[in-house]
Each structure stands twice: as C-alpha cells, then as structure tokens.
CSV table of C-alpha atoms and ligand atoms in Angstrom, one decimal:
chain,number,residue,atom,x,y,z
W,1,MET,CA,0.0,0.0,0.0
W,2,GLU,CA,1.9,3.0,-1.3
W,3,LEU,CA,-0.6,5.7,-0.1
W,4,GLU,CA,-1.8,4.2,3.2
W,5,GLY,CA,-3.4,6.9,5.4
W,6,LYS,CA,-3.0,9.7,2.8
W,7,SER,CA,-5.7,11.9,1.4
W,8,ALA,CA,-5.8,12.8,-2.3
W,9,PHE,CA,-7.6,15.5,-4.2
W,10,LEU,CA,-8.0,14.7,-7.9
W,11,THR,CA,-9.4,17.2,-10.4
W,12,GLY,CA,-11.1,15.9,-13.6
W,13,ALA,CA,-11.2,12.4,-12.0
W,14,ALA,CA,-14.8,11.5,-13.0
W,15,THR,CA,-13.6,9.9,-16.3
W,16,GLY,CA,-10.5,8.9,-18.2
W,17,ILE,CA,-7.0,9.2,-16.8
W,18,GLY,CA,-8.3,10.8,-13.6
W,19,ARG,CA,-10.8,8.0,-13.0
W,20,ALA,CA,-8.0,5.5,-13.3
W,21,VAL,CA,-5.9,7.5,-10.8
W,22,ALA,CA,-8.8,7.6,-8.4
W,23,GLU,CA,-9.3,3.9,-8.3
W,24,LEU,CA,-5.5,3.1,-8.2
W,25,PHE,CA,-4.9,5.6,-5.4
W,26,ALA,CA,-7.9,4.2,-3.4
W,27,ARG,CA,-6.6,0.6,-3.9
W,28,GLU,CA,-3.2,1.9,-2.6
W,29,GLY,CA,-4.9,3.0,0.7
W,30,ALA,CA,-5.6,6.7,0.0
W,31,ASN,CA,-8.8,8.5,1.1
W,32,VAL,CA,-9.7,9.9,-2.4
W,33,TYR,CA,-11.6,13.0,-3.4
W,34,VAL,CA,-12.9,13.0,-7.0
W,35,ALA,CA,-13.3,16.7,-7.9
W,36,ASP,CA,-15.1,17.2,-11.2
W,37,ILE,CA,-17.7,19.3,-12.9
W,38,ASN,CA,-19.5,16.3,-14.3
W,39,GLU,CA,-21.8,15.3,-11.5
W,40,GLU,CA,-23.3,12.2,-13.2
W,41,ALA,CA,-19.9,10.6,-14.0
W,42,GLY,CA,-18.4,11.7,-10.7
W,43,LYS,CA,-21.1,10.1,-8.7
W,44,LEU,CA,-20.9,6.9,-10.8
W,45,ALA,CA,-17.1,6.8,-10.1
W,46,GLU,CA,-17.8,7.3,-6.4
W,47,THR,CA,-20.4,4.4,-6.4
W,48,GLU,CA,-18.1,2.1,-8.4
W,49,ILE,CA,-15.0,2.7,-6.3
W,50,ARG,CA,-17.0,2.4,-3.0
W,51,ALA,CA,-18.4,-0.9,-4.2
W,52,LEU,CA,-14.8,-2.2,-4.1
W,53,GLY,CA,-14.7,-1.3,-0.4
W,54,LEU,CA,-12.5,1.7,-0.9
W,55,SER,CA,-12.6,5.2,0.4
W,56,VAL,CA,-13.8,7.8,-2.1
W,57,THR,CA,-15.9,11.0,-2.1
W,58,PHE,CA,-17.2,12.9,-5.1
W,59,VAL,CA,-17.1,16.7,-4.8
W,60,ARG,CA,-18.5,18.9,-7.5
W,61,VAL,CA,-15.8,21.3,-8.4
W,62,ASP,CA,-15.6,23.7,-11.4
W,63,VAL,CA,-11.9,24.5,-11.7
W,64,THR,CA,-12.7,27.8,-13.6
W,65,ASP,CA,-14.5,29.0,-10.5
W,66,GLU,CA,-12.2,30.1,-7.7
W,67,ALA,CA,-14.8,29.8,-4.9
W,68,SER,CA,-15.6,26.3,-6.1
W,69,VAL,CA,-12.0,25.2,-6.0
W,70,ARG,CA,-11.4,26.8,-2.6
W,71,ASP,CA,-14.6,25.2,-1.1
W,72,GLY,CA,-13.7,21.8,-2.5
W,73,LEU,CA,-10.3,21.9,-0.8
W,74,ALA,CA,-11.8,23.3,2.4
W,75,GLN,CA,-14.1,20.2,2.4
W,76,VAL,CA,-11.0,17.9,2.2
W,77,GLY,CA,-9.4,19.9,5.0
W,78,SER,CA,-12.4,19.7,7.3
W,79,GLU,CA,-13.2,16.0,6.6
W,80,ALA,CA,-9.7,14.4,6.1
W,81,GLY,CA,-7.8,16.9,8.3
W,82,ARG,CA,-5.0,17.2,5.8
W,83,LEU,CA,-4.1,17.0,2.1
W,84,ASP,CA,-1.1,14.8,1.1
W,85,CYS,CA,-1.5,14.3,-2.7
W,86,ALA,CA,-3.2,16.2,-5.6
W,87,VAL,CA,-3.4,15.2,-9.2
W,88,ASN,CA,-4.7,17.9,-11.6
W,89,CYS,CA,-6.3,16.2,-14.6
W,90,ALA,CA,-9.2,18.6,-15.4
W,91,ALA,CA,-9.0,19.8,-19.0
W,92,VAL,CA,-10.9,20.3,-22.2
W,93,THR,CA,-9.8,20.4,-25.8
W,94,VAL,CA,-11.3,21.3,-29.2
W,95,GLN,CA,-13.0,18.3,-30.7
W,96,GLY,CA,-12.2,17.2,-34.2
W,97,ALA,CA,-9.2,19.5,-34.0
W,98,ARG,CA,-8.4,20.8,-37.4
W,99,ASN,CA,-7.9,24.3,-36.0
W,100,ARG,CA,-5.0,26.2,-37.4
W,101,THR,CA,-4.0,29.2,-35.4
W,102,GLY,CA,-5.6,31.7,-37.9
W,103,ASP,CA,-8.9,29.8,-37.6
W,104,VAL,CA,-9.2,29.9,-33.8
W,105,ASP,CA,-11.6,32.5,-32.4
W,106,VAL,CA,-10.6,34.2,-29.2
W,107,GLN,CA,-13.6,32.8,-27.3
W,108,THR,CA,-12.4,29.3,-27.9
W,109,PHE,CA,-8.8,30.2,-26.9
W,110,ASP,CA,-10.1,31.8,-23.7
W,111,GLU,CA,-12.3,28.8,-22.8
W,112,ILE,CA,-9.5,26.3,-23.2
W,113,LEU,CA,-7.0,28.4,-21.3
W,114,SER,CA,-9.5,29.1,-18.5
W,115,VAL,CA,-9.9,25.3,-17.8
W,116,ASP,CA,-6.5,23.9,-18.8
W,117,LEU,CA,-4.2,26.6,-17.4
W,118,ARG,CA,-6.1,29.1,-15.2
W,119,GLY,CA,-8.1,26.3,-13.7
W,120,LEU,CA,-5.0,24.3,-13.0
W,121,PHE,CA,-3.3,27.4,-11.4
W,122,LEU,CA,-6.3,27.8,-9.1
W,123,SER,CA,-6.2,24.1,-8.2
W,124,VAL,CA,-2.4,24.2,-7.4
W,125,LYS,CA,-2.8,27.5,-5.4
W,126,TYR,CA,-5.5,26.1,-3.1
W,127,GLU,CA,-3.8,22.6,-2.9
W,128,ILE,CA,-0.6,24.3,-1.7
W,129,LEU,CA,-2.5,26.4,0.9
W,130,GLN,CA,-4.3,23.2,2.1
W,131,MET,CA,-1.0,21.2,2.3
W,132,GLY,CA,0.6,24.0,4.3
W,133,GLU,CA,3.1,23.0,6.8
W,134,THR,CA,2.5,19.3,6.5
W,135,GLY,CA,3.8,19.2,2.9
W,136,GLY,CA,2.7,16.9,0.1
W,137,SER,CA,3.0,16.1,-3.6
W,138,ILE,CA,1.2,17.8,-6.5
W,139,VAL,CA,1.1,16.3,-10.0
W,140,ASN,CA,0.0,18.4,-12.9
W,141,VAL,CA,-1.1,16.6,-16.0
W,142,SER,CA,0.2,18.2,-19.2
W,143,SER,CA,0.5,16.4,-22.6
W,144,GLY,CA,2.9,15.6,-25.3
W,145,SER,CA,1.4,18.9,-26.7
W,146,GLY,CA,3.0,20.6,-23.7
W,147,VAL,CA,6.5,19.4,-24.6
W,148,VAL,CA,6.5,19.6,-28.4
W,149,GLY,CA,4.3,21.6,-30.8
W,150,THR,CA,1.4,19.7,-32.4
W,151,ARG,CA,-0.7,20.9,-35.2
W,152,TRP,CA,-4.3,22.1,-35.3
W,153,ASN,CA,-4.8,22.9,-31.6
W,154,PRO,CA,-2.9,26.0,-30.6
W,155,SER,CA,-5.0,26.9,-27.5
W,156,TYR,CA,-4.4,23.4,-26.0
W,157,VAL,CA,-0.7,23.4,-27.0
W,158,ALA,CA,-0.3,26.9,-25.3
W,159,ALA,CA,-2.1,25.8,-22.2
W,160,LYS,CA,-0.2,22.5,-21.8
W,161,HIS,CA,3.2,24.3,-22.3
W,162,GLY,CA,1.9,26.7,-19.6
W,163,VAL,CA,1.3,23.8,-17.3
W,164,VAL,CA,4.9,22.7,-17.5
W,165,GLY,CA,6.1,26.2,-16.7
W,166,LEU,CA,3.7,26.7,-13.8
W,167,SER,CA,4.7,23.4,-12.3
W,168,LYS,CA,8.4,24.3,-12.4
W,169,ALA,CA,7.7,27.7,-10.8
W,170,ALA,CA,5.6,26.2,-8.0
W,171,ALA,CA,8.2,23.5,-7.5
W,172,LEU,CA,10.9,26.1,-6.9
W,173,ASP,CA,8.6,28.2,-4.6
W,174,TYR,CA,8.0,25.2,-2.3
W,175,ALA,CA,11.0,23.0,-2.8
W,176,ASP,CA,12.3,23.8,0.8
W,177,LYS,CA,8.8,23.7,2.3
W,178,GLY,CA,8.1,20.0,1.8
W,179,ILE,CA,5.7,20.4,-1.2
W,180,ARG,CA,6.8,18.6,-4.4
W,181,VAL,CA,5.3,19.7,-7.7
W,182,ASN,CA,5.8,17.7,-10.9
W,183,THR,CA,4.4,17.4,-14.4
W,184,LEU,CA,3.0,14.2,-15.8
W,185,VAL,CA,3.1,14.0,-19.6
W,186,PRO,CA,0.8,11.4,-21.1
W,187,GLY,CA,0.9,10.4,-24.7
W,188,VAL,CA,-2.4,9.8,-26.6
W,189,THR,CA,-4.5,7.7,-24.2
W,190,GLU,CA,-7.8,5.8,-24.7
W,191,THR,CA,-10.3,8.1,-22.8
W,192,PRO,CA,-13.5,10.0,-23.6
W,193,ILE,CA,-11.5,13.1,-24.5
W,194,LEU,CA,-10.8,11.4,-27.9
W,195,ALA,CA,-14.5,10.9,-28.6
W,196,GLY,CA,-14.7,13.5,-31.3
W,197,ILE,CA,-11.7,12.3,-33.2
W,198,PRO,CA,-12.5,10.3,-36.4
W,199,LYS,CA,-11.1,6.8,-36.7
W,200,SER,CA,-8.9,7.8,-39.7
W,201,VAL,CA,-7.2,10.4,-37.5
W,202,ARG,CA,-6.7,7.9,-34.7
W,203,ASP,CA,-5.2,5.4,-37.1
W,204,GLU,CA,-2.8,8.1,-38.3
W,205,ILE,CA,-1.9,9.0,-34.7
W,206,GLU,CA,-1.1,5.3,-33.9
W,207,THR,CA,1.3,5.2,-36.9
W,208,GLN,CA,3.2,8.2,-35.4
W,209,ILE,CA,3.7,6.5,-32.0
W,210,PRO,CA,6.9,4.4,-31.8
W,211,MET,CA,5.1,1.7,-29.8
W,212,ARG,CA,2.3,1.8,-32.4
W,213,ARG,CA,-0.6,1.9,-29.9
W,214,LEU,CA,-2.4,4.4,-27.6
W,215,ALA,CA,-1.8,4.4,-23.8
W,216,ARG,CA,-4.2,2.7,-21.4
W,217,PRO,CA,-5.3,5.1,-18.6
W,218,LEU,CA,-3.8,2.8,-15.9
W,219,GLU,CA,-0.4,3.1,-17.6
W,220,ILE,CA,-0.6,6.9,-17.0
W,221,ALA,CA,-2.1,6.5,-13.5
W,222,ASN,CA,0.9,4.4,-12.5
W,223,GLY,CA,3.1,7.5,-13.1
W,224,ALA,CA,0.9,9.6,-10.9
W,225,LEU,CA,1.2,7.0,-8.2
W,226,TRP,CA,5.0,7.0,-8.3
W,227,LEU,CA,5.1,10.8,-8.2
W,228,CYS,CA,2.7,10.9,-5.2
W,229,SER,CA,4.4,8.1,-3.3
W,230,ASP,CA,7.5,8.4,-1.1
W,231,ARG,CA,9.5,6.5,-3.7
W,232,SER,CA,9.9,9.8,-5.6
W,233,SER,CA,10.8,11.8,-2.4
W,234,TYR,CA,13.7,13.7,-4.2
W,235,VAL,CA,11.8,14.5,-7.4
W,236,THR,CA,10.4,18.0,-7.8
W,237,GLY,CA,10.1,20.4,-10.8
W,238,SER,CA,10.5,17.4,-13.0
W,239,MET,CA,8.6,15.9,-15.9
W,240,LEU,CA,7.6,12.2,-16.2
W,241,ILE,CA,6.8,11.4,-19.9
W,242,ILE,CA,4.7,8.3,-20.5
W,243,ASP,CA,4.1,8.3,-24.3
W,244,GLY,CA,5.3,5.2,-26.0
W,245,GLY,CA,8.3,7.1,-27.3
W,246,PHE,CA,6.4,9.8,-29.1
W,247,THR,CA,8.4,12.9,-27.8
W,248,ALA,CA,11.7,11.0,-28.2
W,249,GLN,CA,11.4,11.3,-32.0
M,1,NAD,N1,-6.4,11.2,-23.5
M,1,NAD,C1,-5.3,11.7,-24.0
M,1,NAD,O1,-5.0,11.3,-25.1
M,1,NAD,C2,-4.5,12.7,-23.3
M,1,NAD,C3,-3.2,12.9,-23.8
M,1,NAD,C4,-2.4,13.8,-23.1
M,1,NAD,C5,-2.8,14.5,-22.0
M,1,NAD,N2,-4.1,14.3,-21.6
M,1,NAD,C6,-4.5,15.0,-20.4
M,1,NAD,O2,-5.0,14.1,-19.4
M,1,NAD,C7,-5.9,14.8,-18.6
M,1,NAD,C8,-7.1,13.9,-18.5
M,1,NAD,O3,-7.7,13.8,-19.7
M,1,NAD,P1,-8.6,12.5,-20.2
M,1,NAD,O4,-8.0,12.0,-21.4
M,1,NAD,O5,-8.8,11.6,-19.0
M,1,NAD,O6,-10.0,13.2,-20.6
M,1,NAD,P2,-11.4,13.2,-19.9
M,1,NAD,O7,-12.2,14.1,-20.8
M,1,NAD,O8,-11.8,11.8,-19.7
M,1,NAD,O9,-11.2,13.8,-18.5
M,1,NAD,C9,-11.2,15.2,-18.3
M,1,NAD,C10,-12.1,15.5,-17.0
M,1,NAD,O10,-12.0,16.9,-16.7
M,1,NAD,C11,-13.3,17.3,-16.3
M,1,NAD,N3,-13.5,18.7,-16.4
M,1,NAD,C12,-13.6,19.4,-17.6
M,1,NAD,N4,-13.8,20.7,-17.3
M,1,NAD,C13,-13.8,20.8,-15.9
M,1,NAD,C14,-13.9,21.9,-15.0
M,1,NAD,N5,-14.2,23.2,-15.5
M,1,NAD,N6,-13.9,21.7,-13.7
M,1,NAD,C15,-13.6,20.4,-13.3
M,1,NAD,N7,-13.5,19.3,-14.1
M,1,NAD,C16,-13.6,19.5,-15.4
M,1,NAD,C17,-14.2,16.5,-17.2
M,1,NAD,O11,-15.6,16.4,-16.7
M,1,NAD,C18,-13.5,15.1,-17.2
M,1,NAD,O12,-14.0,14.3,-16.2
M,1,NAD,C19,-6.2,16.1,-19.3
M,1,NAD,O13,-5.4,17.1,-18.6
M,1,NAD,C20,-5.7,15.9,-20.7
M,1,NAD,O14,-5.4,17.1,-21.3
M,1,NAD,C21,-4.9,13.4,-22.2
C-alpha cells in the first residue's frame, strides 16, 4: 500500500485518466476525493469505487470558479484533516481538431485556457494552501502537446506548455517547504477526450507513435502514483513522460 493513510484530491477524476488515478490511489490506501464538474460521471465513479470497499468521495468542483476550488479543498481539510496528494487532470480540448492558429476564435482560446491553465493554477494554489506545513505532492497533467508543438490545436498546446512552466515555478517556490510539484506528460490515451476524433485520424496517430498503440489510462495513473508516493521523495520540478516514445522522436 503506497498511499496508506494519505488523502488525495484529484481534479477531472470522473472519467478517463483521472478516473484510473482515483481507483488506483484508493486501492493503494488513499482517502480519495474525486473533484469534477461532471456530477453524473463523478457520482458513478464514487459508487463504483466504493463498491470495491475503498474510500472515495465525489465533490462537484468547477476549476474555472475560484470559490468552487477553494470550497472543494476546504471540504477535504475539514473531513480528512490534511491533504497529502493532488493530481490535476481537469481539462478540455477542441474536438475534431483541425484548427489552425488563424482559424481559432478568441472565445475558444479563452475557454480552453480558462480550464486547462487558469483552472490548473487555481487548483495548485489552493492545494498548496491546504497542504501548508504538513507538505505533500502535486502532479499536474500536461500532454505531449506541452512538450513539443502539435498541429491544429494552438490553444491546447499553449495551455499545456503553460502547465509545464507553472509546475516548475511552483516546485521552486515550495522545494524547501516539503511540497513537491511535478508534471505528468501522457501520450495519446484511450479516454473520452478522444470521442470526437475520427477513426482515420486515430489510425494516423497510432502510426506516429513508436510503440504503435495508444496508452491505457492505468499506464498513466501508475506514473501519478509514483510521483505521489514516497518513492519519488527527491523528485520536484520534474517531468515524467509516458508516451510510448512519441516525444523522443
Ligand atoms: N487522453 C489523451 O490522449 C491525453 C493525452 C495527453 C494529455 N491528456 C490530459 O490528461 C488529462 C485527463 O484527460 P482525459 O483524457 O482523461 O480526458 P477526460 O475528458 O476523460 O477527463 C477530463 C475530465 O475533466 C473534467 N473537467 C472538464 N472541465 C472541468 C472543469 N471546469 N472543472 C472540473 N472538471 C472539469 C471532465 O468532466 C472530465 O471528467 C487532461 O489534462 C488531458 O489534457 C490526455
């Protein structure tokens, strides 16, 4: 049990990678909070994980709303008494993404940045305040599009590069305060975020991945577990890339 007795706040954990993190962390002994805007999927995740006899609570949180993020973390503080781990997965992207930079309207750019970067900043800020003197580990989920440029989605690429920078800045601010902050970089992973992508584009993506397949959510969640466990006790301001070799090319 890598996370016995620890509490974990996971944004965007109702579905996909975050859902896999929630179940894995709960199996490893954590008291898990699934913080997501999607109430239906969040409650379903809570029901399914509780049915395994594990400790999980759904909290409705909209990461674009400062009060919502603050209140979600205050609930963890009052119920669990402390926050040890946080994994920030909440994000949106443009579906069917054939959006070149000149085609993107400013409203779309603002919407993506408000969830994927501003929302992540708010999450990190209140997670740090909740961890306070007791310390902890924060994992921010970026993307291959946060490490190298990818076509047709400039808002997402900009936000995900911002996640890498914000993580390094926060890591330095708290390196001597017992709070570690790292970035997790998944490659293309089988989750609902891919729902709008046509099969022909998916096939094309697979041919570009050295391992010739998409990641499974659990393969990404395993990285989050390592970054939140004491096994990574000297790791901060770092980036863990799990992408089948994509960004090595
Ligand atoms: N799936 C991939 O191929 C892939 C690749 C690289 C990086 N990522 C990143 O992994 C993370 C998880 O993505 P996923 O693939 O599991 O997608 P997903 O769509 O299954 O999960 C995203 C979650 O974020 C939640 N969310 C969206 N807006 C929110 C808001 N305002 N407040 C709170 N929650 C909100 C959604 O309800 C959803 O549960 C994201 O940061 C994504 O950018 C995914």
